[in-house]
Structures are given as C-alpha cells and as structure tokens.
PDB file of C-alpha atoms in Angstrom:
ATOM      1  CA  UNK A1277       8.496 -14.488  -6.305  1.00 45.00           C
ATOM      2  CA  UNK A1278       5.496 -16.991  -6.688  1.00 39.00           C
ATOM      3  CA  UNK A1279       1.684 -16.727  -6.306  1.00 40.00           C
ATOM      4  CA  UNK A1280      -0.104 -18.704  -3.422  1.00 39.00           C
ATOM      5  CA  UNK A1281       0.501 -22.456  -3.288  1.00 33.00           C
ATOM      6  CA  UNK A1282      -3.276 -22.913  -3.637  1.00 36.00           C
ATOM      7  CA  UNK A1283      -4.984 -21.000  -6.309  1.00 35.00           C
ATOM      8  CA  UNK A1284      -7.765 -18.608  -5.078  1.00 38.00           C
ATOM      9  CA  UNK A1285     -11.295 -19.955  -5.601  1.00 39.00           C
ATOM     10  CA  UNK A1286     -12.806 -18.586  -8.502  1.00 37.00           C
ATOM     11  CA  UNK A1287     -15.563 -17.393  -6.611  1.00 37.00           C
ATOM     12  CA  UNK A1288     -14.100 -16.397  -3.026  1.00 39.00           C
ATOM     13  CA  UNK A1289     -16.315 -15.962  -0.274  1.00 39.00           C
ATOM     14  CA  UNK A1290     -16.137 -12.021   0.414  1.00 42.00           C
ATOM     15  CA  UNK A1291     -17.083 -10.511   3.969  1.00 41.00           C
ATOM     16  CA  UNK A1292     -20.144  -8.612   4.343  1.00 45.00           C
ATOM     17  CA  UNK A1293     -19.977  -5.130   3.065  1.00 57.00           C
ATOM     18  CA  UNK A1294     -18.663  -2.553   5.589  1.00 86.00           C
ATOM     19  CA  UNK A1295     -15.596  -0.814   6.633  1.00 89.00           C
ATOM     20  CA  UNK A1296     -13.695  -2.131   9.777  1.00 93.00           C
ATOM     21  CA  UNK A1297     -11.301   0.889   9.304  1.00 96.00           C
ATOM     22  CA  UNK A1298     -12.467   4.405   8.751  1.00 95.00           C
ATOM     23  CA  UNK A1299     -11.185   7.953   9.035  1.00 96.00           C
ATOM     24  CA  UNK A1300     -13.939  10.355  10.213  1.00 96.00           C
ATOM     25  CA  UNK A1301     -13.329  14.025   9.481  1.00 95.00           C
ATOM     26  CA  UNK A1302      -9.706  13.606  10.038  1.00 95.00           C
ATOM     27  CA  UNK A1303      -7.192  16.341  10.171  1.00 95.00           C
ATOM     28  CA  UNK A1304      -3.556  15.475  10.259  1.00 95.00           C
ATOM     29  CA  UNK A1305      -0.251  17.393  10.600  1.00 92.00           C
ATOM     30  CA  UNK A1306       3.324  17.973  11.761  1.00 91.00           C
ATOM     31  CA  UNK A1307       4.637  20.715  14.196  1.00 85.00           C
ATOM     32  CA  UNK A1308       1.485  22.916  13.616  1.00 82.00           C
ATOM     33  CA  UNK A1309       1.611  22.453   9.814  1.00 89.00           C
ATOM     34  CA  UNK A1310      -1.884  20.648   8.744  1.00 92.00           C
ATOM     35  CA  UNK A1311      -1.311  17.999   5.716  1.00 94.00           C
ATOM     36  CA  UNK A1312      -4.702  16.417   5.883  1.00 95.00           C
ATOM     37  CA  UNK A1313      -7.758  18.299   6.573  1.00 92.00           C
ATOM     38  CA  UNK A1314     -11.012  17.117   7.533  1.00 94.00           C
ATOM     39  CA  UNK A1315     -10.801  14.147   5.502  1.00 95.00           C
ATOM     40  CA  UNK A1316     -13.405  11.014   5.573  1.00 95.00           C
ATOM     41  CA  UNK A1317     -12.538   7.878   4.098  1.00 96.00           C
ATOM     42  CA  UNK A1318     -14.228   4.462   4.854  1.00 96.00           C
ATOM     43  CA  UNK A1319     -11.757   1.454   3.669  1.00 96.00           C
ATOM     44  CA  UNK A1320     -14.179  -1.251   1.994  1.00 96.00           C
ATOM     45  CA  UNK A1321     -13.709  -4.670   3.747  1.00 96.00           C
ATOM     46  CA  UNK A1322     -12.232  -7.412   1.635  1.00 95.00           C
ATOM     47  CA  UNK A1323     -11.388  -5.135  -1.136  1.00 96.00           C
ATOM     48  CA  UNK A1324      -8.265  -3.593  -2.492  1.00 97.00           C
ATOM     49  CA  UNK A1325      -7.933   0.267  -1.970  1.00 97.00           C
ATOM     50  CA  UNK A1326      -5.262   2.300  -3.502  1.00 98.00           C
ATOM     51  CA  UNK A1327      -4.700   5.903  -2.822  1.00 97.00           C
ATOM     52  CA  UNK A1328      -3.176   7.955  -5.463  1.00 97.00           C
ATOM     53  CA  UNK A1329      -2.090  11.879  -5.873  1.00 96.00           C
ATOM     54  CA  UNK A1330       0.667  14.006  -6.644  1.00 95.00           C
ATOM     55  CA  UNK A1331       3.499  14.364  -4.250  1.00 93.00           C
ATOM     56  CA  UNK A1332       3.087  15.930  -0.938  1.00 90.00           C
ATOM     57  CA  UNK A1333      -0.874  15.658  -1.331  1.00 94.00           C
ATOM     58  CA  UNK A1334      -1.143  13.752   2.087  1.00 93.00           C
ATOM     59  CA  UNK A1335      -1.188  10.243   0.926  1.00 95.00           C
ATOM     60  CA  UNK A1336       1.567   8.984   3.267  1.00 93.00           C
ATOM     61  CA  UNK A1337       0.275  11.168   6.113  1.00 95.00           C
ATOM     62  CA  UNK A1338      -3.210   9.599   5.715  1.00 96.00           C
ATOM     63  CA  UNK A1339      -1.515   6.072   5.963  1.00 95.00           C
ATOM     64  CA  UNK A1340       0.178   7.033   9.084  1.00 93.00           C
ATOM     65  CA  UNK A1341      -2.671   8.089  10.609  1.00 95.00           C
ATOM     66  CA  UNK A1342      -5.044   5.195   9.562  1.00 95.00           C
ATOM     67  CA  UNK A1343      -1.810   2.925  11.188  1.00 93.00           C
ATOM     68  CA  UNK A1344      -2.224   4.728  14.551  1.00 92.00           C
ATOM     69  CA  UNK A1345       1.350   6.381  14.017  1.00 91.00           C
ATOM     70  CA  UNK A1346      -0.085   9.987  14.018  1.00 92.00           C
ATOM     71  CA  UNK A1347      -2.648  11.000  16.426  1.00 92.00           C
ATOM     72  CA  UNK A1348      -5.209  13.066  14.733  1.00 92.00           C
ATOM     73  CA  UNK A1349      -5.567  16.934  15.374  1.00 92.00           C
ATOM     74  CA  UNK A1350      -9.466  16.680  14.670  1.00 93.00           C
ATOM     75  CA  UNK A1351     -11.806  13.973  14.117  1.00 95.00           C
ATOM     76  CA  UNK A1352     -10.680  10.192  14.833  1.00 95.00           C
ATOM     77  CA  UNK A1353      -9.687   7.166  12.854  1.00 96.00           C
ATOM     78  CA  UNK A1354     -12.121   4.381  13.950  1.00 95.00           C
ATOM     79  CA  UNK A1355     -11.086   0.448  14.113  1.00 95.00           C
ATOM     80  CA  UNK A1356     -14.226  -1.814  14.308  1.00 93.00           C
ATOM     81  CA  UNK A1357     -16.030   1.379  15.562  1.00 92.00           C
ATOM     82  CA  UNK A1358     -13.564   2.454  18.412  1.00 93.00           C
ATOM     83  CA  UNK A1359     -10.957   4.936  18.185  1.00 95.00           C
ATOM     84  CA  UNK A1360      -7.706   3.393  17.103  1.00 94.00           C
ATOM     85  CA  UNK A1361      -5.731   5.106  19.764  1.00 93.00           C
ATOM     86  CA  UNK A1362      -7.989   3.720  22.610  1.00 93.00           C
ATOM     87  CA  UNK A1363      -6.997   0.015  21.733  1.00 91.00           C
ATOM     88  CA  UNK A1364      -3.854  -1.671  23.152  1.00 90.00           C
ATOM     89  CA  UNK A1365      -0.920  -1.577  20.599  1.00 88.00           C
ATOM     90  CA  UNK A1366      -0.476  -5.289  20.613  1.00 87.00           C
ATOM     91  CA  UNK A1367      -4.361  -5.472  19.742  1.00 88.00           C
ATOM     92  CA  UNK A1368      -4.084  -3.372  17.081  1.00 91.00           C
ATOM     93  CA  UNK A1369      -0.774  -5.286  15.580  1.00 89.00           C
ATOM     94  CA  UNK A1370      -2.747  -8.440  15.542  1.00 88.00           C
ATOM     95  CA  UNK A1371      -5.412  -6.710  13.257  1.00 91.00           C
ATOM     96  CA  UNK A1372      -3.573  -4.433  11.250  1.00 93.00           C
ATOM     97  CA  UNK A1373      -0.226  -4.491   9.364  1.00 91.00           C
ATOM     98  CA  UNK A1374       1.920  -1.761   8.132  1.00 90.00           C
ATOM     99  CA  UNK A1375       4.872  -1.417   5.671  1.00 89.00           C
ATOM    100  CA  UNK A1376       5.855   2.249   6.131  1.00 85.00           C
ATOM    101  CA  UNK A1377       7.637   4.616   3.160  1.00 80.00           C
ATOM    102  CA  UNK A1378      10.918   4.309   5.038  1.00 76.00           C
ATOM    103  CA  UNK A1379      11.923   1.264   7.160  1.00 76.00           C
ATOM    104  CA  UNK A1380      15.247   0.755   8.870  1.00 79.00           C
ATOM    105  CA  UNK A1381      16.547  -2.785   9.714  1.00 81.00           C
ATOM    106  CA  UNK A1382      18.819  -3.337  13.078  1.00 82.00           C
ATOM    107  CA  UNK A1383      22.431  -3.550  11.861  1.00 85.00           C
ATOM    108  CA  UNK A1384      23.568  -6.987  11.319  1.00 87.00           C
ATOM    109  CA  UNK A1385      20.090  -8.507  11.156  1.00 93.00           C
ATOM    110  CA  UNK A1386      19.300 -11.464   8.998  1.00 95.00           C
ATOM    111  CA  UNK A1387      16.234 -11.771   6.483  1.00 95.00           C
ATOM    112  CA  UNK A1388      14.581 -14.374   8.358  1.00 94.00           C
ATOM    113  CA  UNK A1389      15.125 -12.715  11.569  1.00 93.00           C
ATOM    114  CA  UNK A1390      13.425  -9.426  10.603  1.00 93.00           C
ATOM    115  CA  UNK A1391      10.645 -11.308   8.839  1.00 94.00           C
ATOM    116  CA  UNK A1392      10.188 -13.361  11.915  1.00 93.00           C
ATOM    117  CA  UNK A1393       9.388  -9.784  13.853  1.00 90.00           C
ATOM    118  CA  UNK A1394       6.119  -9.927  11.996  1.00 89.00           C
ATOM    119  CA  UNK A1395       5.239 -12.464  14.466  1.00 87.00           C
ATOM    120  CA  UNK A1396       5.821 -10.558  17.597  1.00 84.00           C
ATOM    121  CA  UNK A1397       2.231  -9.394  17.992  1.00 80.00           C
ATOM    122  CA  UNK A1398       1.053 -12.978  18.043  1.00 74.00           C
ATOM    123  CA  UNK A1399       3.456 -13.969  21.259  1.00 71.00           C
ATOM    124  CA  UNK A1400       2.955 -13.632  24.684  1.00 62.00           C
ATOM    125  CA  UNK A1401       4.778 -13.686  28.028  1.00 56.00           C
ATOM    126  CA  UNK A1402       4.127 -17.351  27.948  1.00 59.00           C
ATOM    127  CA  UNK A1403       3.673 -18.339  24.341  1.00 67.00           C
ATOM    128  CA  UNK A1404       6.889 -19.590  22.794  1.00 76.00           C
ATOM    129  CA  UNK A1405       7.804 -19.834  19.240  1.00 75.00           C
ATOM    130  CA  UNK A1406       5.496 -22.414  17.173  1.00 82.00           C
ATOM    131  CA  UNK A1407       5.108 -24.503  14.320  1.00 85.00           C
ATOM    132  CA  UNK A1408       2.730 -21.938  12.993  1.00 87.00           C
ATOM    133  CA  UNK A1409       5.319 -19.163  13.364  1.00 89.00           C
ATOM    134  CA  UNK A1410       7.585 -21.262  11.415  1.00 91.00           C
ATOM    135  CA  UNK A1411       4.809 -21.571   8.768  1.00 92.00           C
ATOM    136  CA  UNK A1412       3.900 -18.104   8.688  1.00 92.00           C
ATOM    137  CA  UNK A1413       7.791 -16.668   7.995  1.00 94.00           C
ATOM    138  CA  UNK A1414       8.473 -19.711   5.416  1.00 94.00           C
ATOM    139  CA  UNK A1415       5.266 -18.834   3.422  1.00 92.00           C
ATOM    140  CA  UNK A1416       5.915 -14.772   3.622  1.00 92.00           C
ATOM    141  CA  UNK A1417       9.703 -15.709   2.457  1.00 94.00           C
ATOM    142  CA  UNK A1418       8.017 -17.877  -0.409  1.00 92.00           C
ATOM    143  CA  UNK A1419       5.473 -15.459  -1.687  1.00 88.00           C
ATOM    144  CA  UNK A1420       7.967 -12.548  -1.758  1.00 89.00           C
ATOM    145  CA  UNK A1421      10.795 -14.776  -3.560  1.00 89.00           C
ATOM    146  CA  UNK A1422      13.064 -13.903  -0.709  1.00 93.00           C
ATOM    147  CA  UNK A1423      13.452 -17.574   0.803  1.00 94.00           C
ATOM    148  CA  UNK A1424      16.887 -17.984  -0.866  1.00 94.00           C
ATOM    149  CA  UNK A1425      17.971 -14.685   1.142  1.00 94.00           C
ATOM    150  CA  UNK A1426      16.875 -15.937   4.459  1.00 93.00           C
ATOM    151  CA  UNK A1427      20.396 -16.195   6.127  1.00 94.00           C
ATOM    152  CA  UNK A1428      21.706 -13.080   4.580  1.00 94.00           C
ATOM    153  CA  UNK A1429      22.084  -9.952   6.488  1.00 94.00           C
ATOM    154  CA  UNK A1430      19.672  -7.296   5.235  1.00 92.00           C
ATOM    155  CA  UNK A1431      22.068  -4.431   4.989  1.00 91.00           C
ATOM    156  CA  UNK A1432      23.988  -6.379   2.246  1.00 91.00           C
ATOM    157  CA  UNK A1433      20.852  -6.517   0.036  1.00 91.00           C
ATOM    158  CA  UNK A1434      20.015  -4.318  -2.728  1.00 88.00           C
ATOM    159  CA  UNK A1435      17.190  -1.690  -2.198  1.00 87.00           C
ATOM    160  CA  UNK A1436      14.602  -3.929  -4.568  1.00 86.00           C
ATOM    161  CA  UNK A1437      15.579  -7.114  -2.224  1.00 89.00           C
ATOM    162  CA  UNK A1438      15.283  -5.090   0.894  1.00 88.00           C
ATOM    163  CA  UNK A1439      11.791  -4.026  -0.211  1.00 88.00           C
ATOM    164  CA  UNK A1440      10.602  -7.521  -0.734  1.00 89.00           C
ATOM    165  CA  UNK A1441      11.852  -8.769   2.638  1.00 92.00           C
ATOM    166  CA  UNK A1442      10.119  -5.836   4.542  1.00 90.00           C
ATOM    167  CA  UNK A1443       6.823  -6.863   2.457  1.00 90.00           C
ATOM    168  CA  UNK A1444       7.526 -10.540   3.698  1.00 92.00           C
ATOM    169  CA  UNK A1445       7.714  -9.209   7.432  1.00 92.00           C
ATOM    170  CA  UNK A1446       4.329  -7.459   7.313  1.00 92.00           C
ATOM    171  CA  UNK A1447       2.983 -10.629   5.437  1.00 92.00           C
ATOM    172  CA  UNK A1448       4.283 -12.828   8.081  1.00 92.00           C
ATOM    173  CA  UNK A1449       2.276 -10.688  10.612  1.00 91.00           C
ATOM    174  CA  UNK A1450      -0.947 -12.687   8.924  1.00 91.00           C
ATOM    175  CA  UNK A1451      -3.196  -9.658   9.642  1.00 91.00           C
ATOM    176  CA  UNK A1452      -6.917  -9.057   8.321  1.00 92.00           C
ATOM    177  CA  UNK A1453      -5.771  -5.573   7.324  1.00 94.00           C
ATOM    178  CA  UNK A1454      -2.643  -4.705   5.496  1.00 94.00           C
ATOM    179  CA  UNK A1455      -1.526  -0.925   5.035  1.00 96.00           C
ATOM    180  CA  UNK A1456       1.408  -0.531   2.499  1.00 94.00           C
ATOM    181  CA  UNK A1457       3.265   2.735   1.682  1.00 93.00           C
ATOM    182  CA  UNK A1458       4.673   2.718  -1.725  1.00 92.00           C
ATOM    183  CA  UNK A1459       5.251  -1.246  -1.436  1.00 90.00           C
ATOM    184  CA  UNK A1460       6.639  -1.339  -5.226  1.00 89.00           C
ATOM    185  CA  UNK A1461       9.431   1.426  -4.248  1.00 86.00           C
ATOM    186  CA  UNK A1462      13.122   0.162  -5.481  1.00 85.00           C
ATOM    187  CA  UNK A1463      11.414  -2.586  -7.585  1.00 88.00           C
ATOM    188  CA  UNK A1464      11.904  -3.084 -11.341  1.00 90.00           C
ATOM    189  CA  UNK A1465       8.896  -3.301 -13.207  1.00 92.00           C
ATOM    190  CA  UNK A1466       8.672  -7.443 -13.395  1.00 90.00           C
ATOM    191  CA  UNK A1467       8.873  -7.209  -9.430  1.00 89.00           C
ATOM    192  CA  UNK A1468       6.508  -4.853  -9.028  1.00 91.00           C
ATOM    193  CA  UNK A1469       3.700  -6.678 -11.009  1.00 92.00           C
ATOM    194  CA  UNK A1470       4.665  -9.842  -9.256  1.00 88.00           C
ATOM    195  CA  UNK A1471       4.479  -8.278  -5.673  1.00 89.00           C
ATOM    196  CA  UNK A1472       0.946  -6.709  -6.603  1.00 92.00           C
ATOM    197  CA  UNK A1473      -0.178 -10.166  -8.074  1.00 92.00           C
ATOM    198  CA  UNK A1474       0.865 -11.706  -4.691  1.00 88.00           C
ATOM    199  CA  UNK A1475      -1.432  -8.941  -2.727  1.00 92.00           C
ATOM    200  CA  UNK A1476      -4.203  -9.284  -5.063  1.00 92.00           C
ATOM    201  CA  UNK A1477      -3.978 -13.284  -4.477  1.00 90.00           C
ATOM    202  CA  UNK A1478      -4.015 -12.858  -0.844  1.00 88.00           C
ATOM    203  CA  UNK A1479      -7.202 -10.580  -1.075  1.00 92.00           C
ATOM    204  CA  UNK A1480      -9.174 -12.979  -3.185  1.00 92.00           C
ATOM    205  CA  UNK A1481      -7.993 -16.137  -1.240  1.00 88.00           C
ATOM    206  CA  UNK A1482      -8.425 -14.919   2.224  1.00 88.00           C
ATOM    207  CA  UNK A1483     -10.525 -11.669   2.051  1.00 92.00           C
ATOM    208  CA  UNK A1484      -7.387  -9.486   3.231  1.00 92.00           C
ATOM    209  CA  UNK A1485      -8.268  -5.740   3.005  1.00 96.00           C
ATOM    210  CA  UNK A1486      -5.409  -4.076   1.383  1.00 96.00           C
ATOM    211  CA  UNK A1487      -4.818  -0.216   1.338  1.00 97.00           C
ATOM    212  CA  UNK A1488      -1.566   0.988  -0.766  1.00 96.00           C
ATOM    213  CA  UNK A1489      -0.192   4.037  -1.663  1.00 96.00           C
ATOM    214  CA  UNK A1490       1.267   3.740  -5.299  1.00 95.00           C
ATOM    215  CA  UNK A1491       2.584   6.444  -7.749  1.00 92.00           C
ATOM    216  CA  UNK A1492       2.115   4.418 -10.887  1.00 93.00           C
ATOM    217  CA  UNK A1493      -1.448   5.480 -11.664  1.00 95.00           C
ATOM    218  CA  UNK A1494      -1.887   2.592 -14.325  1.00 96.00           C
ATOM    219  CA  UNK A1495      -1.023   0.117 -11.803  1.00 96.00           C
ATOM    220  CA  UNK A1496      -3.066   1.609  -9.485  1.00 96.00           C
ATOM    221  CA  UNK A1497      -6.004   1.590 -11.631  1.00 96.00           C
ATOM    222  CA  UNK A1498      -5.360  -2.108 -12.791  1.00 96.00           C
ATOM    223  CA  UNK A1499      -5.176  -3.373  -9.268  1.00 96.00           C
ATOM    224  CA  UNK A1500      -7.527  -1.512  -7.100  1.00 97.00           C
ATOM    225  CA  UNK A1501     -11.106  -2.246  -6.407  1.00 96.00           C
ATOM    226  CA  UNK A1502     -11.468   1.073  -4.850  1.00 97.00           C
ATOM    227  CA  UNK A1503      -9.328   3.999  -5.911  1.00 97.00           C
ATOM    228  CA  UNK A1504      -9.119   7.140  -3.810  1.00 97.00           C
ATOM    229  CA  UNK A1505      -7.684  10.152  -5.394  1.00 97.00           C
ATOM    230  CA  UNK A1506      -5.978  13.019  -3.002  1.00 96.00           C
ATOM    231  CA  UNK A1507      -5.439  16.536  -3.606  1.00 96.00           C
ATOM    232  CA  UNK A1508      -4.172  19.071  -1.039  1.00 94.00           C
ATOM    233  CA  UNK A1509      -4.915  16.760   1.982  1.00 94.00           C
ATOM    234  CA  UNK A1510      -8.411  16.060   0.819  1.00 95.00           C
ATOM    235  CA  UNK A1511     -10.287  13.223  -1.088  1.00 96.00           C
ATOM    236  CA  UNK A1512     -11.460  14.514  -4.530  1.00 96.00           C
ATOM    237  CA  UNK A1513     -12.641  11.248  -6.050  1.00 96.00           C
ATOM    238  CA  UNK A1514     -13.035   7.831  -4.453  1.00 96.00           C
ATOM    239  CA  UNK A1515     -14.895   4.630  -6.143  1.00 96.00           C
ATOM    240  CA  UNK A1516     -14.229   1.995  -8.968  1.00 97.00           C
ATOM    241  CA  UNK A1517     -11.392   3.149 -11.193  1.00 97.00           C
ATOM    242  CA  UNK A1518     -13.445   3.184 -14.302  1.00 96.00           C
ATOM    243  CA  UNK A1519     -15.391   5.795 -12.855  1.00 96.00           C
ATOM    244  CA  UNK A1520     -12.676   7.971 -10.911  1.00 96.00           C
ATOM    245  CA  UNK A1521      -9.885   7.878 -13.768  1.00 97.00           C
ATOM    246  CA  UNK A1522     -10.757  10.427 -16.352  1.00 96.00           C
ATOM    247  CA  UNK A1523      -8.924  13.019 -18.208  1.00 96.00           C
ATOM    248  CA  UNK A1524     -10.257  15.863 -16.221  1.00 96.00           C
ATOM    249  CA  UNK A1525      -9.158  14.124 -12.947  1.00 96.00           C
ATOM    250  CA  UNK A1526      -5.634  13.290 -14.214  1.00 96.00           C
ATOM    251  CA  UNK A1527      -5.558  16.949 -15.137  1.00 95.00           C
ATOM    252  CA  UNK A1528      -6.843  18.332 -11.837  1.00 96.00           C
ATOM    253  CA  UNK A1529      -4.902  16.003  -9.426  1.00 95.00           C
ATOM    254  CA  UNK A1530      -1.403  15.568 -11.583  1.00 94.00           C
ATOM    255  CA  UNK A1531      -1.571  18.452 -13.993  1.00 92.00           C
ATOM    256  CA  UNK A1532      -1.026  16.338 -16.632  1.00 92.00           C
ATOM    257  CA  UNK A1533      -2.684  16.538 -20.177  1.00 93.00           C
ATOM    258  CA  UNK A1534      -3.475  12.768 -21.029  1.00 94.00           C
ATOM    259  CA  UNK A1535      -5.889  10.496 -22.810  1.00 95.00           C
ATOM    260  CA  UNK A1536      -7.529   7.848 -20.688  1.00 96.00           C
ATOM    261  CA  UNK A1537      -8.167   4.628 -22.592  1.00 96.00           C
ATOM    262  CA  UNK A1538      -8.998   1.141 -21.753  1.00 95.00           C
ATOM    263  CA  UNK A1539      -6.296  -1.182 -20.849  1.00 94.00           C
ATOM    264  CA  UNK A1540      -6.073  -3.840 -23.675  1.00 94.00           C
ATOM    265  CA  UNK A1541      -5.114  -6.521 -21.080  1.00 93.00           C
ATOM    266  CA  UNK A1542      -7.919  -5.723 -18.069  1.00 92.00           C
ATOM    267  CA  UNK A1543     -10.184  -2.969 -19.606  1.00 94.00           C
ATOM    268  CA  UNK A1544      -9.215  -0.729 -16.524  1.00 95.00           C
ATOM    269  CA  UNK A1545      -8.187   2.815 -17.192  1.00 96.00           C
ATOM    270  CA  UNK A1546      -4.831   3.187 -19.081  1.00 96.00           C
ATOM    271  CA  UNK A1547      -3.594   6.857 -18.980  1.00 96.00           C
ATOM    272  CA  UNK A1548      -1.633   7.906 -21.932  1.00 95.00           C
ATOM    273  CA  UNK A1549       0.269  11.354 -21.656  1.00 93.00           C
ATOM    274  CA  UNK A1550      -0.691  13.711 -24.209  1.00 88.00           C
ATOM    275  CA  UNK A1551       2.907  15.218 -25.117  1.00 72.00           C
ATOM    276  CA  UNK A1552       4.036  17.677 -27.994  1.00 59.00           C
ATOM    277  CA  UNK A1553       7.044  16.394 -30.129  1.00 59.00           C
ATOM    278  CA  UNK A1554      10.220  16.390 -28.238  1.00 61.00           C
ATOM    279  CA  UNK A1555      12.538  19.292 -28.518  1.00 57.00           C
ATOM    280  CA  UNK A1556      16.155  19.606 -27.584  1.00 62.00           C
ATOM    281  CA  UNK A1557      17.019  20.351 -24.239  1.00 60.00           C
ATOM    282  CA  UNK A1558      16.684  24.371 -23.657  1.00 62.00           C
ATOM    283  CA  UNK A1559      14.701  24.889 -27.046  1.00 61.00           C
ATOM    284  CA  UNK A1560      11.894  27.244 -26.216  1.00 62.00           C
ATOM    285  CA  UNK A1561       8.353  25.828 -26.769  1.00 55.00           C
ATOM    286  CA  UNK A1562       6.663  26.954 -29.924  1.00 55.00           C
ATOM    287  CA  UNK A1563       4.211  30.021 -29.224  1.00 57.00           C
ATOM    288  CA  UNK A1564       0.634  29.165 -28.391  1.00 47.00           C
ATOM    289  CA  UNK A1565      -2.410  30.864 -29.976  1.00 46.00           C
ATOM    290  CA  UNK A1566      -2.517  33.084 -27.002  1.00 43.00           C
ATOM    291  CA  UNK A1567       0.949  34.172 -27.541  1.00 44.00           C
ATOM    292  CA  UNK A1568       0.501  35.115 -31.343  1.00 44.00           C
TER     293      UNK A1568
END
C-alpha cells in the first residue's frame, strides 16, 4: 500500500465550515427494535470523523442510516439540506461512497472487475467506459496495495486482501463523502496504519469528508479530527479527540478503567488499560475493601 503519488500540500485548502451530511433527531432500528434514538449529528465537511463505542451501541446502524440503506423511523438524514431518501439513488452514489461492515462479492469476480464497479454511478445509458475510469481504478488499486492482485478472483483472497479490495472499490467511486464501517477489519496492524494513512492523505489533499467506525480507540484518537462517542444509541460526546477521550469517558462508554496519556508520537490521547496483576485462569480475584 502506498501514499498518494503527489504529497498533499502542507497547507491544503479546506472547504468552508459546514455540514453537507447530518442526522436530525434520527431514530433507527430493525423490526420494531430501536437501536438509535433521537440522535443528532453534524458531519464536519472536509474532516475525518471517527465513531467509537462498545459493541451493539448503534455505530453501524447510524452509518447505515447516513448512507441511505436504512430509513429513519423518526427525524431525517439530510444531504445538502434535503432528505437523503428524496434524492435519486445514482445522484447519492455520485456524492457518497460506502464500505459496509459485511460485503459479499459475486462468485468468480476478479479484483479489477469488482473495483471497476465503483465507477457505475458515473456512467449513464450513453456514457461508455473512459480513460478517466481507467485512471480511477488504477489509482484505487495502487493506493490500497492491490494492483498485483488485479486479475485474481476475489473469493481466492485472504480476509485482509479482500478488505483492501473493497476499500479500493469505494475509492474508485471518487466521491466527496466516504462512509466506512470498520475498514480495518481483517487487517494486521501495519496494514491498518497504512490504510488509515491513505484515507488521511485523501482528506488532506482533496478535502474528502471521511466518516469511519473504528473499534481501536487509540487509532481513532490518532486519526480523527472529530471523534464521536456513542452509548446505547445516543451520542454522549463529540469533538476534538483531546477533549473527548478522558478516563471518565472510557469508563462510561467502554466500562474500562484506564489511564489516558499523550501519545509520544502524535500527542493525541493514548488509552492505557489499568489492569491488576495477571492471575492463573480460574483463580478468584482478591477481595476488595468492601468484601472485607
């Protein structure tokens, strides 16, 4: 995986502050079971937003709602000031790219054919495949380190390779907004960092708005401009990671006693779990003061 061929300008031009994508008092759920309740969230334009929280807190459901895959039971998701469900599907797909948590490729499809599907929103009844489409696919393969896999069937790849190919398909779409649900799934630590670097470079060089769900809180704090912490279907904190990630929040959201210290490389918050001395499996914990 490589960085962008042209390094981003050290002072990239950022779009004016605002929010093209927002959730306005949105409630979302499945089969009568509410998962996200009366949630309001403005996605900052031209920034990297990362959503964190414990399992089953509603992160992926929120992303599905923002991506128009799930219709709100209450409130609305707005794209450029209009209800996203009032917009034509192809129009939304030209603006917003999505990597879902679970993606299934057609049997036998090759890597290059799958990545090329990211160009479908830009093609109409009369527009044929173009040099621009070729460039978009080649760049996406190069950025994700999958160019050498181009002719291989997707179903023969490892989990990590498949994940990078799916990310390549979303990048080939070349949208202004990217929504990625756990994009680092199946990736080892080195590939996680490389992929997040690519997304950060895209944001810096092109002003692409990125929204990600991540499980790894330290990586989230390192790469987010705007960090959103969720609990029980609601946003409990949002803002600069240096302000959001506190020992109190980690305990409240994740149920974890931890120390929060500055990352020695980036200065962003680094969460260090505060654990007791390891005991052999099955050995009871020592009594607390209350037990004595």
